[in-house]
Amino acid sequence: MYEFTTTERNNEKASEYETKSLLYLFGCRDDSEEIELFIIDCFNDVSGSDKEVRKLWDVQSKGVKSLNPRKIGRSLVTLFQNYVSEIAFEFFIFFMPKLKEMYLYDEDSQCFSIINFKNEYIEKIKLGLREEYCRRNTEIPSETDIDNFLNLVQFVIAKDGCREYIENIISFRNAQKLENEFYNRLFEEIRNAQTIAKTKNVNGCQIMNAAEVMQFKKYIWKKDIDAMVINRMLGIDLFNSKMVPIAFIDEISMLNVEERKDIIQDCQSDIARLLFDKNGRVVFWRFFEKILMCIQDNSKLLPSEIFEEIKKSRIKIPRFLKKKSVIYLISVLKEGLENEN
Amino acid sequence: MRIKCVALGDSKEAYIEERFTDGVNIIFSDDNNKGKTLVMQAMMYAMGNQPIFPKGFGYRTYFFYCKIEVNNDEVEFLRKYSSFVVRRKGEIYTFDSSTELKYFLVEEKLFDLPQIVKDDQSVIVDLSLFYEIFFIGQDKRNPSNIINSGYNNKKDFMSMLCSMNGFPLVNIQELSDENKEKIKQLKADIADTKKLLKLLKKNPDVSGYVDKNSDSSQFTSFSKKIKKIHYDISELKKKRNLELNRKEKLEALIQELNSLNREIDFGKVVCANCGSDKILYKYKDITFEVSNPYVRKQVIKSIKYQISKKTEFVNEYSYKIQSLQDELKKLLGEVPVELHKILLHSEMILSEVDYDNKLSELSRQLDELNTSNKELNVSEKVSKEKYKEMKNDIIVLMNKLYEEVDPSGVTRFDDVFTKKNETYSGSEEQEYYYSRVLALNDYFKHSYPLLIDCYRSGEISSQKEDVMIRNFILRDKQVIITSTLKAEEYNEKKYDQYKKETNVIDYSNNEPSRLLQSRYVERFKEIVGSFNVLFQE
């Protein structure tokens, strides 16, 4: 049995760190590929998981300046409580800003285990953890548990800006040089999604195994963020890219130059309408996800074949799109995704 | 279509009416100010009607809700001032104006809104014009025009009836003007051709002269040069037109995009999850908007860039065309006058046979246009005749209905609307609207309910009223009518006699001018909340 006891209100800095830690799970780890789901504010600020919620990456982020070992110890308490809980977590990650010098042997390391702390400070960490655990649980933790736990914790130093984190999760090739504002916006949107997931209260709820956490709907699918990022890149490139997607050229090869220009402009205009149609949200995302799925599942299919697949699946095509515009959209997405992989 | 539930209110006070049945509903009370009109206006207002609420009722700050059943589907409307939210089959749609709502209702085939020609343009009729077919409010009645006259008038109302009848009044003037222009052009061509034919017959030498001269090398070279320039100019003009066309399309696109993404100025709906004014509906796994402001800004920016590029292309083509035309002028200036004339006519001077062919082709085209003109006139005639027939049928129905109610009455309707300045007395006016609503229903056999606020007041005798109610019952569809009873009528429990066949709803116990009450607030909040919309306190 696992009881949710967290839910703290956060300030901006803290929530920025929570988003960074989500993005860290998303794209900065060697095993990032395995993570498909982000569970928000249930076990911890953010926990990564595989599709079936069998394997869990637990992250505690601490965005405060001037962290000292004792404070670190205190902040480790949620991770530790999870460690001793009945739910098995695969990884325990502590996400924090760069520390003041002198605590560590290797100051430059971005990701390290407890042994990088100088011995006297390890004691301070343990002290902090013990204090906080006693305060919360009115019982003394077992020293073996603490030692075993600390050996498992991965300490990760957060990067300053958010741009790098976003760059790591972009799977779409684009022609434009992207401005900082673009990255900031994306970061903001992911943070908002996280905030929305957070506002659902689960305090006091109990679950018997990790998979049951899904019922609270406090999660974000990685593929949704992925689709959102691709969609934003699409918007930025629209009307900008001089190149017509190669796959689309086949569609218009029979036409003369002027007719081609007209068709391309029409298709781009339709997609612009699509991106401005605030009422079409539901239809749009179902449709968009279907295209991405088709492209990923059958990279050999031609755009017109993918169009037929979508029609067959009875997914509703957004009202602004003509058949040609759908094929154009598929071609653009296909090209953007292919070059990366 | 049937009305299922009507509600209105805000976070402090509200009212919910859901006692309607699918048959005849009579809402009555022993006095005025019991809220009947509020309920009737609220249901139509929620569905995009122009409101005529009683004076002093600050409707702009309230939410209005109406649930209807249409084609076996439930559709729910929530409105606050100019913002609408509609839920259908679990999906939620938002609109910033009743016009946006109108297009949605048409696209989703919920209401069958006809098209009419207004100001030379074919438009879908406005909701408030359409609703007047089956809804009559209590106030601002005016039998000589539609109730919500302003942008629309009775001519539009009749035009709408014609479209519903299957013979829309088309704007034939414009089409025939276009034809007339073409006929004029053809006649001029024919005259020119005849002239040339005459010239050829008179001066057989001309063709010989041309033949002789066209052999000379000087002539050939000139002719080639000029042909080339003409060709280049026409190609450039084609390209320029294409670019111009693209540019105009992009300019229109920016306008369209802005309107698609308009912010709601008044009566903002607020997201229930976070209080943000970004309305973000969370559906299953859908968390994100279709785009963000930065992306939208970039899209507009790049469209503008494309427009400026196209403008440059257009200017460049214009410049090239201009310089080619200058070149042409210069070339022609250098040529001796005689050669010049021949040059211009050499293309035109053909053999006689060709002219004969050309003449007969032109005459054929002329005939065709004349026939099509006639057809247009015929179709106009047909529409006009059908219009007359329809109007006549409706008036006959209206008079029949009126006579049933008031056999000794002297009024005779000779039009669907009365003439300006012709006024009816209180009871006549009520009889008029009763007859019109029923006549339109009987003529079109439409699927909408009949809704009349204050369908009778004291002046109409019980005997007349009985005929009316019997007639409503006979229509076998949803009818909602309201009525204020005199004290003695109320004490006699007048409507008890209809209890078996109709649904009588008594509003007498409502406190005067206090329809909205706090006890409905909780349920009303639930309704509004179900649209993911929060009250703004």
Short mmCIF file of C-alpha atoms in Angstrom, two decimals, chain B residues 131-401:
data_model
loop_
_atom_site.label_atom_id
_atom_site.label_comp_id
_atom_site.label_asym_id
_atom_site.label_seq_id
_atom_site.Cartn_x
_atom_site.Cartn_y
_atom_site.Cartn_z
CA TYR B 131 -36.25 32.00 -34.98
CA GLU B 132 -39.12 34.35 -35.71
CA ILE B 133 -40.73 31.60 -37.78
CA PHE B 134 -41.62 29.78 -34.60
CA PHE B 135 -40.85 32.13 -31.71
CA ILE B 136 -42.80 35.25 -30.76
CA GLY B 137 -41.69 37.25 -27.76
CA GLN B 138 -43.93 39.39 -25.64
CA ASP B 139 -42.49 42.82 -26.30
CA LYS B 140 -41.70 45.07 -29.25
CA ARG B 141 -44.29 43.30 -31.35
CA ASN B 142 -44.97 44.90 -34.66
CA PRO B 143 -47.17 43.15 -37.21
CA SER B 144 -45.90 45.43 -39.99
CA ASN B 145 -42.32 44.23 -39.72
CA ILE B 146 -40.26 41.55 -38.06
CA ILE B 147 -39.80 41.92 -34.33
CA ASN B 148 -36.03 42.23 -34.40
CA SER B 149 -35.96 44.58 -37.36
CA GLY B 150 -32.73 46.41 -37.99
CA TYR B 151 -30.22 44.66 -40.15
CA ASN B 152 -32.99 42.34 -41.35
CA ASN B 153 -36.49 43.33 -42.32
CA LYS B 154 -39.71 41.76 -43.49
CA LYS B 155 -38.41 41.51 -47.05
CA ASP B 156 -35.66 39.23 -45.76
CA PHE B 157 -38.22 37.26 -43.82
CA MET B 158 -40.27 36.66 -46.95
CA SER B 159 -37.15 35.91 -48.93
CA MET B 160 -36.28 33.32 -46.29
CA LEU B 161 -39.72 31.74 -46.63
CA CYS B 162 -39.16 31.51 -50.41
CA SER B 163 -35.86 29.69 -49.88
CA MET B 164 -37.53 27.33 -47.44
CA ASN B 165 -40.19 26.74 -50.05
CA GLY B 166 -37.57 25.56 -52.55
CA PHE B 167 -37.80 28.53 -54.92
CA PRO B 168 -35.32 31.08 -53.64
CA LEU B 169 -35.49 34.60 -54.98
CA VAL B 170 -32.24 34.89 -56.91
CA ASN B 171 -30.54 38.05 -57.91
CA ILE B 172 -31.24 37.88 -61.60
CA GLN B 173 -30.32 41.47 -62.23
CA GLU B 174 -26.63 40.82 -61.79
CA LEU B 175 -26.60 37.75 -64.02
CA SER B 176 -28.52 39.40 -66.79
CA ASP B 177 -26.31 42.48 -66.60
CA GLU B 178 -23.34 40.26 -67.22
CA ASN B 179 -25.12 38.71 -70.17
CA LYS B 180 -26.06 42.07 -71.57
CA GLU B 181 -22.43 43.15 -71.47
CA LYS B 182 -21.41 40.03 -73.38
CA ILE B 183 -24.14 40.54 -75.98
CA LYS B 184 -22.99 44.10 -76.54
CA GLN B 185 -19.43 42.92 -77.10
CA LEU B 186 -20.54 40.23 -79.55
CA LYS B 187 -22.64 42.64 -81.53
CA ALA B 188 -19.64 44.96 -81.85
CA ASP B 189 -17.49 42.05 -83.05
CA ILE B 190 -20.08 41.12 -85.62
CA ALA B 191 -20.21 44.69 -86.91
CA ASP B 192 -16.40 44.83 -87.19
CA THR B 193 -16.29 41.56 -89.06
CA LYS B 194 -18.97 42.70 -91.46
CA LYS B 195 -17.04 45.90 -92.13
CA LEU B 196 -13.84 44.03 -92.93
CA LEU B 197 -15.74 41.66 -95.16
CA LYS B 198 -17.10 44.63 -97.07
CA LEU B 199 -13.65 46.18 -97.33
CA LEU B 200 -12.24 42.99 -98.77
CA LYS B 201 -14.98 42.76 -101.36
CA LYS B 202 -14.48 46.37 -102.38
CA ASN B 203 -10.67 46.29 -102.56
CA PRO B 204 -9.47 42.95 -103.78
CA ASP B 205 -5.98 44.47 -103.98
CA VAL B 206 -5.54 44.79 -100.27
CA SER B 207 -4.84 41.15 -99.77
CA GLY B 208 -2.51 41.18 -102.71
CA TYR B 209 -0.64 44.13 -101.28
CA VAL B 210 -0.29 42.35 -98.01
CA ASP B 211 0.90 39.19 -99.73
CA LYS B 212 3.47 41.08 -101.71
CA ASN B 213 4.83 42.98 -98.78
CA SER B 214 4.82 40.14 -96.34
CA ASP B 215 7.44 38.47 -98.52
CA SER B 216 9.96 41.21 -97.99
CA SER B 217 12.68 40.49 -95.49
CA GLN B 218 12.15 43.83 -93.79
CA PHE B 219 8.56 42.95 -93.11
CA THR B 220 9.37 39.46 -91.84
CA SER B 221 11.93 40.73 -89.39
CA PHE B 222 9.63 43.42 -88.05
CA SER B 223 6.77 41.07 -87.77
CA LYS B 224 8.90 38.58 -85.88
CA LYS B 225 10.18 41.19 -83.46
CA ILE B 226 6.76 42.53 -82.75
CA LYS B 227 5.24 39.11 -82.31
CA LYS B 228 7.96 38.28 -79.82
CA ILE B 229 7.37 41.44 -77.79
CA HIS B 230 3.64 40.85 -77.76
CA TYR B 231 4.21 37.33 -76.59
CA ASP B 232 6.60 38.41 -73.84
CA ILE B 233 4.22 41.06 -72.64
CA SER B 234 1.34 38.66 -72.41
CA GLU B 235 3.46 36.08 -70.59
CA LEU B 236 4.61 38.69 -68.09
CA LYS B 237 1.07 39.88 -67.58
CA LYS B 238 -0.01 36.33 -66.88
CA LYS B 239 2.73 35.93 -64.32
CA ARG B 240 1.96 39.26 -62.77
CA ASN B 241 -1.69 38.33 -62.41
CA LEU B 242 -0.80 35.05 -60.77
CA GLU B 243 1.46 36.74 -58.23
CA LEU B 244 -1.10 39.42 -57.61
CA ASN B 245 -3.69 36.75 -57.02
CA ARG B 246 -1.42 34.93 -54.57
CA LYS B 247 -0.68 38.14 -52.76
CA GLU B 248 -4.35 38.96 -52.38
CA LYS B 249 -5.08 35.48 -51.13
CA LEU B 250 -2.39 35.82 -48.47
CA GLU B 251 -3.77 39.17 -47.39
CA ALA B 252 -7.20 37.64 -47.01
CA LEU B 253 -5.62 34.75 -45.11
CA ILE B 254 -4.19 37.09 -42.45
CA GLN B 255 -7.66 38.56 -41.92
CA GLU B 256 -9.16 35.12 -41.66
CA LEU B 257 -6.51 33.88 -39.23
CA ASN B 258 -7.05 36.88 -36.99
CA SER B 259 -10.75 36.24 -36.88
CA LEU B 260 -10.24 32.54 -36.15
CA ASN B 261 -8.14 33.42 -33.19
CA ARG B 262 -10.05 36.36 -31.81
CA GLU B 263 -10.02 36.89 -28.08
CA ILE B 264 -13.30 37.18 -26.30
CA ASP B 265 -13.70 40.73 -25.05
CA PHE B 266 -16.71 40.51 -22.81
CA GLY B 267 -17.99 37.70 -20.67
CA LYS B 268 -14.79 35.75 -20.75
CA VAL B 269 -15.12 32.08 -20.11
CA VAL B 270 -12.58 30.97 -17.61
CA CYS B 271 -10.85 27.65 -17.40
CA ALA B 272 -12.13 25.68 -14.47
CA ASN B 273 -8.86 23.93 -13.86
CA CYS B 274 -6.52 26.79 -13.29
CA GLY B 275 -8.52 29.99 -13.54
CA SER B 276 -6.56 30.91 -16.63
CA ASP B 277 -8.37 32.86 -19.31
CA LYS B 278 -6.73 30.60 -21.87
CA ILE B 279 -9.62 28.24 -22.32
CA LEU B 280 -7.99 24.89 -22.35
CA TYR B 281 -10.30 21.96 -22.36
CA LYS B 282 -8.74 18.80 -21.11
CA TYR B 283 -10.04 15.93 -23.09
CA LYS B 284 -8.83 12.48 -22.34
CA ASP B 285 -5.14 12.94 -23.05
CA ILE B 286 -5.26 16.26 -24.78
CA THR B 287 -3.28 18.84 -22.90
CA PHE B 288 -2.04 21.33 -25.43
CA GLU B 289 -3.43 24.12 -27.55
CA VAL B 290 -3.18 23.79 -31.34
CA SER B 291 -0.49 26.46 -31.34
CA ASN B 292 1.05 29.01 -29.03
CA PRO B 293 1.18 32.81 -29.36
CA TYR B 294 4.81 32.75 -30.44
CA VAL B 295 4.12 30.29 -33.25
CA ARG B 296 1.09 32.29 -34.35
CA LYS B 297 3.16 35.46 -34.36
CA GLN B 298 5.79 33.75 -36.48
CA VAL B 299 3.22 32.41 -38.93
CA ILE B 300 1.73 35.88 -39.42
CA LYS B 301 5.23 37.31 -39.73
CA SER B 302 6.20 34.90 -42.44
CA ILE B 303 2.95 35.40 -44.33
CA LYS B 304 3.63 39.13 -44.26
CA TYR B 305 7.11 38.46 -45.53
CA GLN B 306 5.65 36.40 -48.38
CA ILE B 307 3.26 39.25 -49.18
CA SER B 308 6.10 41.74 -49.38
CA LYS B 309 7.98 39.35 -51.63
CA LYS B 310 4.98 39.00 -53.91
CA THR B 311 4.59 42.77 -53.99
CA GLU B 312 8.15 43.02 -55.16
CA PHE B 313 7.55 40.41 -57.87
CA VAL B 314 4.50 42.29 -59.05
CA ASN B 315 6.43 45.54 -59.23
CA GLU B 316 9.22 43.87 -61.07
CA TYR B 317 6.85 42.39 -63.65
CA SER B 318 5.14 45.74 -64.06
CA TYR B 319 8.46 47.37 -64.72
CA LYS B 320 9.40 44.75 -67.31
CA ILE B 321 6.05 45.06 -69.02
CA GLN B 322 6.43 48.82 -69.14
CA SER B 323 9.84 48.67 -70.75
CA LEU B 324 8.65 46.13 -73.33
CA GLN B 325 5.77 48.38 -74.20
CA ASP B 326 8.17 51.27 -74.62
CA GLU B 327 10.26 49.14 -76.91
CA LEU B 328 7.21 48.25 -78.95
CA LYS B 329 6.23 51.89 -79.33
CA LYS B 330 9.73 52.76 -80.46
CA LEU B 331 9.75 49.96 -83.02
CA LEU B 332 6.41 50.95 -84.47
CA GLY B 333 7.55 54.55 -84.65
CA GLU B 334 10.45 53.58 -86.88
CA VAL B 335 8.23 51.74 -89.38
CA PRO B 336 6.79 53.56 -92.44
CA VAL B 337 3.11 54.32 -91.91
CA GLU B 338 1.82 52.01 -94.61
CA LEU B 339 3.75 49.02 -93.41
CA HIS B 340 2.62 49.91 -89.94
CA LYS B 341 -1.05 49.61 -90.97
CA ILE B 342 -0.49 46.36 -92.77
CA LEU B 343 1.36 45.03 -89.79
CA LEU B 344 -1.54 45.72 -87.53
CA HIS B 345 -4.08 44.27 -89.90
CA SER B 346 -2.08 41.40 -91.31
CA GLU B 347 -3.28 39.15 -88.55
CA MET B 348 -6.84 40.17 -89.18
CA ILE B 349 -6.97 40.16 -92.96
CA LEU B 350 -7.96 36.63 -93.78
CA SER B 351 -9.77 35.07 -96.67
CA GLU B 352 -13.48 35.69 -97.16
CA VAL B 353 -14.36 32.17 -96.15
CA ASP B 354 -12.82 32.73 -92.74
CA TYR B 355 -14.91 35.79 -92.26
CA ASP B 356 -18.05 33.92 -93.12
CA ASN B 357 -17.15 31.25 -90.60
CA LYS B 358 -16.39 33.83 -88.02
CA LEU B 359 -19.66 35.59 -88.64
CA SER B 360 -21.73 32.46 -88.22
CA GLU B 361 -19.85 31.52 -85.05
CA LEU B 362 -20.49 34.93 -83.58
CA SER B 363 -24.17 34.74 -84.43
CA ARG B 364 -24.38 31.34 -82.78
CA GLN B 365 -22.87 32.73 -79.60
CA LEU B 366 -25.29 35.62 -79.69
CA ASP B 367 -28.24 33.24 -79.98
CA GLU B 368 -26.98 31.23 -77.06
CA LEU B 369 -26.73 34.28 -74.85
CA ASN B 370 -30.15 35.45 -75.85
CA THR B 371 -31.62 32.08 -74.95
CA SER B 372 -29.89 32.02 -71.59
CA ASN B 373 -31.20 35.49 -70.95
CA LYS B 374 -34.68 34.26 -71.68
CA GLU B 375 -34.19 31.28 -69.38
CA LEU B 376 -33.09 33.59 -66.62
CA ASN B 377 -36.20 35.63 -67.10
CA VAL B 378 -38.28 32.49 -67.03
CA SER B 379 -36.69 31.27 -63.79
CA GLU B 380 -37.25 34.70 -62.31
CA LYS B 381 -40.84 34.48 -63.39
CA VAL B 382 -41.18 31.02 -61.85
CA SER B 383 -39.70 32.16 -58.54
CA LYS B 384 -42.00 35.14 -58.52
CA GLU B 385 -45.02 33.01 -59.28
CA LYS B 386 -44.09 30.48 -56.64
CA TYR B 387 -43.59 33.33 -54.22
CA LYS B 388 -47.09 34.62 -54.97
CA GLU B 389 -48.58 31.16 -54.61
CA MET B 390 -46.82 30.56 -51.33
CA LYS B 391 -47.77 33.92 -49.91
CA ASN B 392 -51.32 33.39 -50.97
CA ASP B 393 -51.48 29.93 -49.41
CA ILE B 394 -50.06 31.23 -46.15
CA ILE B 395 -52.52 34.12 -46.05
CA VAL B 396 -55.41 31.74 -46.70
CA LEU B 397 -54.21 29.59 -43.82
CA MET B 398 -53.86 32.63 -41.59
CA ASN B 399 -57.37 33.83 -42.37
CA LYS B 400 -58.81 30.38 -41.79
CA LEU B 401 -57.14 30.12 -38.43
#
